[in-house]
Every structure is written in structure tokens, then in C-alpha cells.
CSV table of C-alpha atoms in Angstrom, one decimal:
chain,number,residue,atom,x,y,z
B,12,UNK,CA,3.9,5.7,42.0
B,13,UNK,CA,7.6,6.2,42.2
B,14,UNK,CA,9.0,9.7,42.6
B,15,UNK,CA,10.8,10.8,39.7
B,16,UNK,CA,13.0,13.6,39.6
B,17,UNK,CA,12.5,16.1,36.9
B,18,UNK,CA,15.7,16.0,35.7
B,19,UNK,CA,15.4,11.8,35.1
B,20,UNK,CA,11.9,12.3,33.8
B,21,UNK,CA,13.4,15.0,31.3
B,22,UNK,CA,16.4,12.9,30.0
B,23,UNK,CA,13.9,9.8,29.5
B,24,UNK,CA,11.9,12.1,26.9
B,25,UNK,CA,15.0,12.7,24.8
B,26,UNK,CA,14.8,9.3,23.5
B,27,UNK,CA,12.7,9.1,20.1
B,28,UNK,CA,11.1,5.6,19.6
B,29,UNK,CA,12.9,4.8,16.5
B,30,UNK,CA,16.0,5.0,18.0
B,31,UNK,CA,14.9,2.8,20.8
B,32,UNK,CA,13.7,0.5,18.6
B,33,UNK,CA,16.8,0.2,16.9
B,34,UNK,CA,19.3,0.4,19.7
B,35,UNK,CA,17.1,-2.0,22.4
B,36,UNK,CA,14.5,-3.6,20.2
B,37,UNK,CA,15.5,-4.2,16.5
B,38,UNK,CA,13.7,-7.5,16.3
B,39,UNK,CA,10.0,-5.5,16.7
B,40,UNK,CA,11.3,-3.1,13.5
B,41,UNK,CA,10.2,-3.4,10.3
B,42,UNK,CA,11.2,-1.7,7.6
B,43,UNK,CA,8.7,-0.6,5.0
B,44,UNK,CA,10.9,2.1,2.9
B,45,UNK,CA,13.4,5.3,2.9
B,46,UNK,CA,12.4,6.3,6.4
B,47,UNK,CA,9.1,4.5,7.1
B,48,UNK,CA,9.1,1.8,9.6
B,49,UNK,CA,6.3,-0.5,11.4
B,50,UNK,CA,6.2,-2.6,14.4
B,51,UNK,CA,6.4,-6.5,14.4
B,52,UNK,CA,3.2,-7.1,16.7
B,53,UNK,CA,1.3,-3.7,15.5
B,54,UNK,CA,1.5,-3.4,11.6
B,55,UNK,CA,-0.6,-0.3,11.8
B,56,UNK,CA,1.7,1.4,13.9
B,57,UNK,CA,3.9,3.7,11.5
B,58,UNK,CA,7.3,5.8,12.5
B,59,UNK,CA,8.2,7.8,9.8
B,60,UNK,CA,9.9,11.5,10.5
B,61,UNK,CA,10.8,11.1,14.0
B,62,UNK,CA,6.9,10.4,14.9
B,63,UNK,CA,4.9,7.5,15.5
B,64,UNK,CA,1.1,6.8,14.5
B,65,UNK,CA,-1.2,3.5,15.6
B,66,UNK,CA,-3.5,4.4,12.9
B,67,UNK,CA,-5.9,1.6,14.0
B,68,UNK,CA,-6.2,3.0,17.3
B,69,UNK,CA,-6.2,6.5,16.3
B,70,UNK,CA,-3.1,8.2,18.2
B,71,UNK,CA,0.4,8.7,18.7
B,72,UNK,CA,3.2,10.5,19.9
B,73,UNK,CA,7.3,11.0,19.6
B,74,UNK,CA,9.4,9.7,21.9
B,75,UNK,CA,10.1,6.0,23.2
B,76,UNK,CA,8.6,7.3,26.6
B,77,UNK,CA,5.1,7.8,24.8
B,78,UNK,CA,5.4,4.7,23.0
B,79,UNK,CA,5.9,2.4,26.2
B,80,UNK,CA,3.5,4.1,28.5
B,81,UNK,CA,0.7,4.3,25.4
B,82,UNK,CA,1.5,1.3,23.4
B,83,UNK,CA,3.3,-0.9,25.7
B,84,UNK,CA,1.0,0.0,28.8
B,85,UNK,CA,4.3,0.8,31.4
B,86,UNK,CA,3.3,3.1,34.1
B,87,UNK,CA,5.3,6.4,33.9
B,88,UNK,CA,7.6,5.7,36.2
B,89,UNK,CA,8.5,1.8,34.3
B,90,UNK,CA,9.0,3.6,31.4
B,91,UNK,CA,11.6,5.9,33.0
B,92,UNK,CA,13.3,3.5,34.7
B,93,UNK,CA,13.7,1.2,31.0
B,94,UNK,CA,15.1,4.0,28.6
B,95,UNK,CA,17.2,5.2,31.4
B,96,UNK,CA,18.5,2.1,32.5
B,97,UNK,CA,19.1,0.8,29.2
B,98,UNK,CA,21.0,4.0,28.0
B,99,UNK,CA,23.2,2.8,31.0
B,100,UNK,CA,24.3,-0.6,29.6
B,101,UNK,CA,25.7,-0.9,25.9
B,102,UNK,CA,23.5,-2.0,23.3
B,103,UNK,CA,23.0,-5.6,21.7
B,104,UNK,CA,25.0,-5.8,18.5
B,105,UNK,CA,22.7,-4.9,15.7
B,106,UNK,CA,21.5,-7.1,12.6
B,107,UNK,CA,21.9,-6.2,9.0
B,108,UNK,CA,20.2,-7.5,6.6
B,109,UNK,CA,22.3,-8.3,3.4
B,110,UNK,CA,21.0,-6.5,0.2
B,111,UNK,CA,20.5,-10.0,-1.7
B,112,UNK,CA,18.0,-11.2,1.5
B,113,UNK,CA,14.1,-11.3,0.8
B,114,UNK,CA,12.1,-9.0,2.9
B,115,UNK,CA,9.8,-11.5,5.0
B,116,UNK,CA,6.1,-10.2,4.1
B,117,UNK,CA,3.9,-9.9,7.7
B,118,UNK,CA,0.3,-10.7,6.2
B,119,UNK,CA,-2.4,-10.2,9.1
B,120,UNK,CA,-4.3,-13.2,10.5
B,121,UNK,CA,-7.5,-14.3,8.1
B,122,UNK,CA,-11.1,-13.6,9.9
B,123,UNK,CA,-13.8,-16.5,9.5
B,124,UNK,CA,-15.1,-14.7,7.0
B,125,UNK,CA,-14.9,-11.4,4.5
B,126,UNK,CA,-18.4,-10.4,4.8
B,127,UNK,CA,-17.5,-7.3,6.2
B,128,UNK,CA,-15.4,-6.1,3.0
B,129,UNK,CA,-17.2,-7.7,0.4
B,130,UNK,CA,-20.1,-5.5,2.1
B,131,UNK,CA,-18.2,-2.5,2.2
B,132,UNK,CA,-16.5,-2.8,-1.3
B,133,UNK,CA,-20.2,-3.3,-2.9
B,134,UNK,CA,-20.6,-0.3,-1.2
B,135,UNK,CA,-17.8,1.1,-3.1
B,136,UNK,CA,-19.6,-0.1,-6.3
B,137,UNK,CA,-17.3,-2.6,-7.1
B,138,UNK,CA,-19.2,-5.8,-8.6
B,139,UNK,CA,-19.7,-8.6,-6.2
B,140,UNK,CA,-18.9,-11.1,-9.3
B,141,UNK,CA,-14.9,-9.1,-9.0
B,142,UNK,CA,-15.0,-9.1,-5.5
B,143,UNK,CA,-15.6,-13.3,-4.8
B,144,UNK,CA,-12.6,-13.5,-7.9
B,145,UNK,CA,-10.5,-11.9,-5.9
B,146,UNK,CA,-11.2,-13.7,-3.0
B,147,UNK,CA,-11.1,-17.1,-4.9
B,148,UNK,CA,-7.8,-15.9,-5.9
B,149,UNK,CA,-6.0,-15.5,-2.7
B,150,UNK,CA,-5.4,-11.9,-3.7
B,151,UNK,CA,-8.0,-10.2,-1.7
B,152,UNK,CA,-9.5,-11.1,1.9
B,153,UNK,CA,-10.3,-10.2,5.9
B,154,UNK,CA,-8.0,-9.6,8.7
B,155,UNK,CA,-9.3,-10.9,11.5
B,156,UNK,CA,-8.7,-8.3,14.2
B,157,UNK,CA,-9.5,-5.1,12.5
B,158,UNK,CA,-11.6,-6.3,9.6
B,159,UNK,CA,-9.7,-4.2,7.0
B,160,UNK,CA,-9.7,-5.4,3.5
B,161,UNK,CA,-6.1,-7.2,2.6
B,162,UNK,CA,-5.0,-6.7,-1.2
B,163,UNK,CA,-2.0,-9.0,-1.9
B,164,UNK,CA,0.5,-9.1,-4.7
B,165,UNK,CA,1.5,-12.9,-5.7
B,166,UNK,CA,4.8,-13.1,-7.6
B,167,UNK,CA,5.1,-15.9,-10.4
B,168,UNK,CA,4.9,-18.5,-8.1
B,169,UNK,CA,1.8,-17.2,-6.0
B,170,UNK,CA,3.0,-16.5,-2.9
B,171,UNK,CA,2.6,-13.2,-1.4
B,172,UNK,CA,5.2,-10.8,-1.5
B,173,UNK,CA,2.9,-7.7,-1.3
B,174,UNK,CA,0.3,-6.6,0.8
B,175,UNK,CA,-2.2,-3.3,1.6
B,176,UNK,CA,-4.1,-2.3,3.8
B,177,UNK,CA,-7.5,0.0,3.6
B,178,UNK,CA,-10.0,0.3,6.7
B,179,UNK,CA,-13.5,-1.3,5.6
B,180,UNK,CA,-15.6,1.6,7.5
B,181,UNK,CA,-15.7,5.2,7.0
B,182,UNK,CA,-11.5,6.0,8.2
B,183,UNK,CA,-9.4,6.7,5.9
B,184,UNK,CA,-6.6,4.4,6.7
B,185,UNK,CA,-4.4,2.6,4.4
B,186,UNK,CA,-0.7,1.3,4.8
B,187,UNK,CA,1.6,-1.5,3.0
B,188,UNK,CA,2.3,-4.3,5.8
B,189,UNK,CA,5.8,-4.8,6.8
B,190,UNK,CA,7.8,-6.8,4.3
B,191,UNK,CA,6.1,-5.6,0.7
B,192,UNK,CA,7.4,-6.2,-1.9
B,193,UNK,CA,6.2,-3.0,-4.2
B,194,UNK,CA,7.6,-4.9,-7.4
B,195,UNK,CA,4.4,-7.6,-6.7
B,196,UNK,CA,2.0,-4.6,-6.1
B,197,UNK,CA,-1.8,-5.7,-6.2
B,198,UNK,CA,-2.6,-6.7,-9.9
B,199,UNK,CA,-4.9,-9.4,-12.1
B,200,UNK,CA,-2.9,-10.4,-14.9
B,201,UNK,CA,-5.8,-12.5,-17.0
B,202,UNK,CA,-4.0,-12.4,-20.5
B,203,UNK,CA,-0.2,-13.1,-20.1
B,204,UNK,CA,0.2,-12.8,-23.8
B,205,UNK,CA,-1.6,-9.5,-23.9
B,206,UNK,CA,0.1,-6.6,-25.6
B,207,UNK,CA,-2.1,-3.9,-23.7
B,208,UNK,CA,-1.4,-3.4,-19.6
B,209,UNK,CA,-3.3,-0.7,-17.4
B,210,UNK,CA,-1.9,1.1,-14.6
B,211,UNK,CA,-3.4,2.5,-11.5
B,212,UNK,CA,-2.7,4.5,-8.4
B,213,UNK,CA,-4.5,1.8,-6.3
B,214,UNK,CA,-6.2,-1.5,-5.6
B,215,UNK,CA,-9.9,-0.2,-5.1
B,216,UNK,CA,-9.2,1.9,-8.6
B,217,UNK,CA,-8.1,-1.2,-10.5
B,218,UNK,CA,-11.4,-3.3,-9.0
B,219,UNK,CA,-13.5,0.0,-10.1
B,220,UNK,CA,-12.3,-0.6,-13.7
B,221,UNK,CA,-12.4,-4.1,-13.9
B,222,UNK,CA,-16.3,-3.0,-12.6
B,223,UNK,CA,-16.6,-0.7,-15.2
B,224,UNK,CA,-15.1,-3.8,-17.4
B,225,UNK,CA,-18.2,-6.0,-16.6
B,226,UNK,CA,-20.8,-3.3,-17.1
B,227,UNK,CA,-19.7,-2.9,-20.7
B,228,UNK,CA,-19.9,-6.6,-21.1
B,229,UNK,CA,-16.4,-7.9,-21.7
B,230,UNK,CA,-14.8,-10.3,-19.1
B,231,UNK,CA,-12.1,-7.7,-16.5
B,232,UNK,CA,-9.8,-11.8,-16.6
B,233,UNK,CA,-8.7,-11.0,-20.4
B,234,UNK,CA,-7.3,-7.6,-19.5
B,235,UNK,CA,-3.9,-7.2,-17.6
B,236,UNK,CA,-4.5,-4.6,-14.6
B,237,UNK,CA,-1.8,-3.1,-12.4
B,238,UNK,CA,-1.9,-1.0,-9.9
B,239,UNK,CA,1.2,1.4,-8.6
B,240,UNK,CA,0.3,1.6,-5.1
B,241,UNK,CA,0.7,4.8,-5.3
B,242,UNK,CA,2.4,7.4,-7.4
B,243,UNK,CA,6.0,9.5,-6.7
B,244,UNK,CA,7.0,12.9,-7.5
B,245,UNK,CA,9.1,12.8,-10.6
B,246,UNK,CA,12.3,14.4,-11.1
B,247,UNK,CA,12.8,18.4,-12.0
B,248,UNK,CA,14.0,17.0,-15.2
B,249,UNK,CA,11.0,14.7,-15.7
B,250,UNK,CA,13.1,12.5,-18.7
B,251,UNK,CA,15.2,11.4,-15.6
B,252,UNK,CA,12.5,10.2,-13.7
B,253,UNK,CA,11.9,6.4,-13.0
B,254,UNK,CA,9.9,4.2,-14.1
B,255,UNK,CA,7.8,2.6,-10.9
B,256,UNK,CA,9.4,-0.5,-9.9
B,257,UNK,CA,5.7,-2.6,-10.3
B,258,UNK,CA,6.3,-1.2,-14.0
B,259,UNK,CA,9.2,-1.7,-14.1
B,260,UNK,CA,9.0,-5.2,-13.1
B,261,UNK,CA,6.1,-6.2,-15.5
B,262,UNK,CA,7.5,-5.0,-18.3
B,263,UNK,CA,11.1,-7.4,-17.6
B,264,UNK,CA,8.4,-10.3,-17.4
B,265,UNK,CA,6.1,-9.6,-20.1
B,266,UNK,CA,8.3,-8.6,-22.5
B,267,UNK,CA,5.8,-8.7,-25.2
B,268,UNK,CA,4.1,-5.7,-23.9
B,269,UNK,CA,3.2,-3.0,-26.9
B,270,UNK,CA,1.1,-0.2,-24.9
B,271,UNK,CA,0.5,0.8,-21.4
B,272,UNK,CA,-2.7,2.7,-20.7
B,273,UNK,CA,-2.5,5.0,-18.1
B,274,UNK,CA,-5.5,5.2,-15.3
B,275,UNK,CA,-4.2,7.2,-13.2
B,276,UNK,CA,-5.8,10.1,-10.7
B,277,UNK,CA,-7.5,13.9,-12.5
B,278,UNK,CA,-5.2,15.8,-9.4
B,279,UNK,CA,-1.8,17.4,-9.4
B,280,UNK,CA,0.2,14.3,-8.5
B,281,UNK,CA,-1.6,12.0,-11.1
B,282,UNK,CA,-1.5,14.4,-13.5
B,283,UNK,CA,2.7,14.9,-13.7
B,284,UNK,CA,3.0,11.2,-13.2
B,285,UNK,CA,1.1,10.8,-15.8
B,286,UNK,CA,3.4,13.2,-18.1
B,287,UNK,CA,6.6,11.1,-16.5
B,288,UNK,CA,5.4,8.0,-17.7
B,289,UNK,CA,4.7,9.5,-20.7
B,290,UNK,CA,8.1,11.0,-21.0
B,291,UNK,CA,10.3,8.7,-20.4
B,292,UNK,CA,8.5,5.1,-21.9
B,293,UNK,CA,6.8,6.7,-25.5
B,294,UNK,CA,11.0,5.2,-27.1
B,295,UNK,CA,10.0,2.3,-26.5
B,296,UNK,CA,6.2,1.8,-26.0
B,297,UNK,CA,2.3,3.4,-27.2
B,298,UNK,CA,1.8,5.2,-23.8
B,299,UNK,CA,-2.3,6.2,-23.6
B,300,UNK,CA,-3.5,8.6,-20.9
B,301,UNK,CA,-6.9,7.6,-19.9
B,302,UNK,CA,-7.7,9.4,-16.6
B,303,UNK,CA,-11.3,9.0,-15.3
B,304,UNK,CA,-13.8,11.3,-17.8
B,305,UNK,CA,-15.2,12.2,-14.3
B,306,UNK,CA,-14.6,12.0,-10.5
B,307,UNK,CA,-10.7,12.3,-8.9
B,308,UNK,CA,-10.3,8.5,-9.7
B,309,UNK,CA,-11.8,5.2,-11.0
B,310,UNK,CA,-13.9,4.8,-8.0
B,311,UNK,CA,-15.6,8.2,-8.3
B,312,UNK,CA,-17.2,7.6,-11.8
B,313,UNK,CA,-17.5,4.1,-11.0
B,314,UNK,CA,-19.9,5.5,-7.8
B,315,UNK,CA,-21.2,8.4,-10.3
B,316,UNK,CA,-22.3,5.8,-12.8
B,317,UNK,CA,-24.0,3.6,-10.4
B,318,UNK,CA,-26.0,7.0,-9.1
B,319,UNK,CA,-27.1,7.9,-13.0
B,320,UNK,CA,-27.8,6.2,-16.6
B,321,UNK,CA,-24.5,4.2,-16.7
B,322,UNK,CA,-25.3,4.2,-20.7
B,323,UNK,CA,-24.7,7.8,-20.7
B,324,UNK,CA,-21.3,8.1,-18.8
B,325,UNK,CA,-19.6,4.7,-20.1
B,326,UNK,CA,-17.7,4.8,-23.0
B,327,UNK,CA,-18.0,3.5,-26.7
B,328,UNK,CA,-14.9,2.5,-27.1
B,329,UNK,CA,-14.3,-1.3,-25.7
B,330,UNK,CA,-10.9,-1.4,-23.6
B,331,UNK,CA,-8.0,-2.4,-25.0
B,332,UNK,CA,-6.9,-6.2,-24.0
């Protein structure tokens, strides 16, 4: 290996990877929201705070020097050699994007089959009968490289312009792919003249409920199901919080929309989302908080049910289409 003087080696490590992405690289950068970015050829690598993360592969690091020796495989001494002999030369004019341009949504490739997360969302408790809609749907499948399950938001048309990730084995890892569209989050929208729609924090919470939907004996298709992907903090004056823009966007297009039922999480974040929601829609619409009677979620007393007598836990009251 090349010698490198400490002083060259300690100058190369001054460069953070976002801004050598941006300055040498801004083709490979994709930008997911505020300061969340992920990479072109690795959507499960994430830079957000001045760090990045390959979830998939389970490490990460700071600086651009980390990234091109770790991620990019350069000896020690390439990588040197690139950041410093790139801060010598100036950099390609950068590309902006104008406001009215459509983010371009990176979907993973599809694997041959989904066996592996129809097998791990049964395992979830989620009925298979939900599961093979979804797949029929286009709105659910396989990636082919990591085998995580895909959830993807179709706008009016049916293409995707949303898309989450969530490992199908025991990690915890989850992400939106690089070009989401959050106002498409992952929904089933079965009754377009409904009055009633129901709101989630998440994909797997929504398919727990349409679950739950089934075991009480009513078809989950009739019933209007959102998810949020996710909640936010609201504001210190919660009446001047937003509404979330998958919200927000449904109720533009279904304008005939009476009540919203609210499904979201029994913890702290749920619960003042929740009271936002509540706060700044009851002018105009019947909001209904219906967290989960037990469990953090949908999925935990979907997963307690299927343990015990469902017929004690469910509840008498049908949902509301």
C-alpha cells in the first residue's frame, strides 16, 4: 500500500459523505425528505445528520473516506487519493430540480416469487386471503435481492409513486425508497363513495385491521384504509399543527368524506397525534379515536387474538364503512 502522510490521511477524513455526494457525485443522491437522503444503487443506505447507515448490511460510518473504502470497496490509500484530488479540481455544476418536477420513485427489482413475505406476514397474523389481494393488486410484493416485503402507494392512475420497505426476518429495518411520494402512502381504498376512512401509523397495521376485518366477517375491500407512514410531532400549539399530507391528500379527492377513524399507536407519539388530528379536523369532520383495546398497535392484538378466544377480544360493534 501507498504511504500516506498523516497530514493527507487527516484532511481526507474531513470530508462528510453527503457533501461528497453532492459536490462529486449528485447523480447517486436521492432525496427522501428535510435532511434524509439515500443512494441511487443502495436504497437501504441512509445519510441523515451528517452519518450514514447501510441498514441491509448492518454498518456505517461518517465521512466520504468510510463510505468509499466500506461501501465502494477503495483501498485506503484510493480513497485518499479521490477526496483529495477531487477537492483539488472545481466541482461539476450542480442540478436542481424545479419544485413543479415529479420525484422519480426507485422501486427494487421483483424476486420470482413472494413466498418469503407472504410466509413471514402469516407470521405476523395477517390473513393469507389479504395478503394474495395485495399481491394481485400490485400494491404489495418481493424484492429480489433482500427479500423485504415492498408496500406501494398507486396514485389515481395506478402507478406507483410510494414505496416501503420492512425486512421479512427478525431486523427491524424499514425505510421509504428514494422518490416516495408520501401523498400516495400505502392504502386500499375499496369503497370510493364511502363516507368513513381509517388511518394508520403503518402498512403492516392497516393489513392487521383489514385481518381483524375478515375475522368479524365483513369483506376489509368495502372499507377505505390509510395508512400515515408514520406519524410527526405536532406543534406546541397543537390547533396549528398539519394535517399529514396522505390525509391531506385523500380528503382533496374524496371529498365526500364524513368521518375519519383514527387507528393509530397506544404510546406517546400516537397518542398526541391522535389529539392533533382531533384538534384541528372535528370543524369540519366526526373524528373517532379507536386505538387498539390491547397491544402498542394493530398488529399486537391482531397477534394477541390469534394466541386466545378471538370471540372474547373482538369487538361487537361492526366497523364503520
Amino acid at each position: 500500500m501507498a504511504y500516506i502522510s498523516p497530514k493527507l490521511l487527516n484532511e481526507a477524513k474531513q470530508m462528510d459523505v453527503l457533501t461528497y455526494l453532492e459536490t462529486y457525485e449528485p447523480d447517486e443522491l436521492v432525496w427522501l425528505g428535510k435532511d434524509n437522503y439515500c443512494t441511487r444503487t443502495h436504497d437501504s443506505l441512509k445519510i441523515s445528520n451528517g452519518m450514514w447507515m447501510w441498514w441491509s448490511r448492518g454498518f456505517g460510518g461518517r465521512s466520504a473516506l468510510d463510505y468509499l473504502i466500506k461501501v465502494k470497496k477503495l483501498s485506503l490509500s484510493e480513497a485518499v487519493e479521490r477526496i483529495i484530488g477531487l477537492a483539488e479540481i472545481p466541482p461539476p455544476d450542480k442540478y436542481v430540480a424545479s419544485k413543479d418536477e415529479k420525484k422519480s420513485l426507485h422501486l427494487p427489482l421483483k424476486s420470482i416469487d413472494n413466498s418469503k413475505v407472504k410466509a413471514y406476514l402469516i407470521s405476523r397474523g395477517i390473513a393469507e386471503s389479504v395478503i394474495d389481494y395485495c399481491f394481485k393488486s400490485g400494491i404489495l410484493y418481493e424484492d429480489l435481492h433482500h427479500h423485504n416485503c415492498v408496500f406501494v402507494g398507486l396514485d389515481e392512475t395506478n402507478t406507483p409513486r410510494y414505496a416501503v420497505y420492512r425486512a421479512s426476518n427478525e431486523q427491524r429495518l424499514l425505510g421509504d425508497y428514494g422518490g416516495s411520494d408520501k401523498e400516495y402512502s400505502f392504502r386500499i381504498l375499496g369503497n370510493p363513495d364511502g363516507k368513513t376512512v381509517h388511518l394508520f401509523e403503518s402498512a403492516i397495521d392497516l393489513l392487521s385491521y383489514a385481518t381483524l376485518i375478515n375475522d368479524y366477517g365483513l369483506d376489509f375491500k368495502q372499507f377505505n384504509l390509510l395508512s400515515l407512514s408514520g406519524v410527526y410531532q405536532p406543534k406546541k400549539r397543537i390547533e396549528k399543527s398539519k394535517v399529514p399530507v396522505a390525509l391531506s391528500k385523500y380528503l382533496k379527492t374524496h371529498e365526500n368524506t364524513k368521518k375519519i377513524v383514527l387507528h393509530l399507536d397506544n404510546d406517546k407519539a400516537g397518542m398526541l397525534a391522535a389529539k392533533a388530528l382531533r384538534t384541528v379536523l372535528r370543524k369540519k369532520y366526526k373524528v373517532i379515536d379507536k386505538p387498539p383495546k390491547k397491544g402498542k398497535d394493530f398488529n399486537d392484538l391482531l397477534c394477541i387474538q390469534k394466541g386466545i378466544d378471538i370471540q372474547k377480544t373482538i369487538t361487537k360493534k361492526a366497523p364503520e364503512r
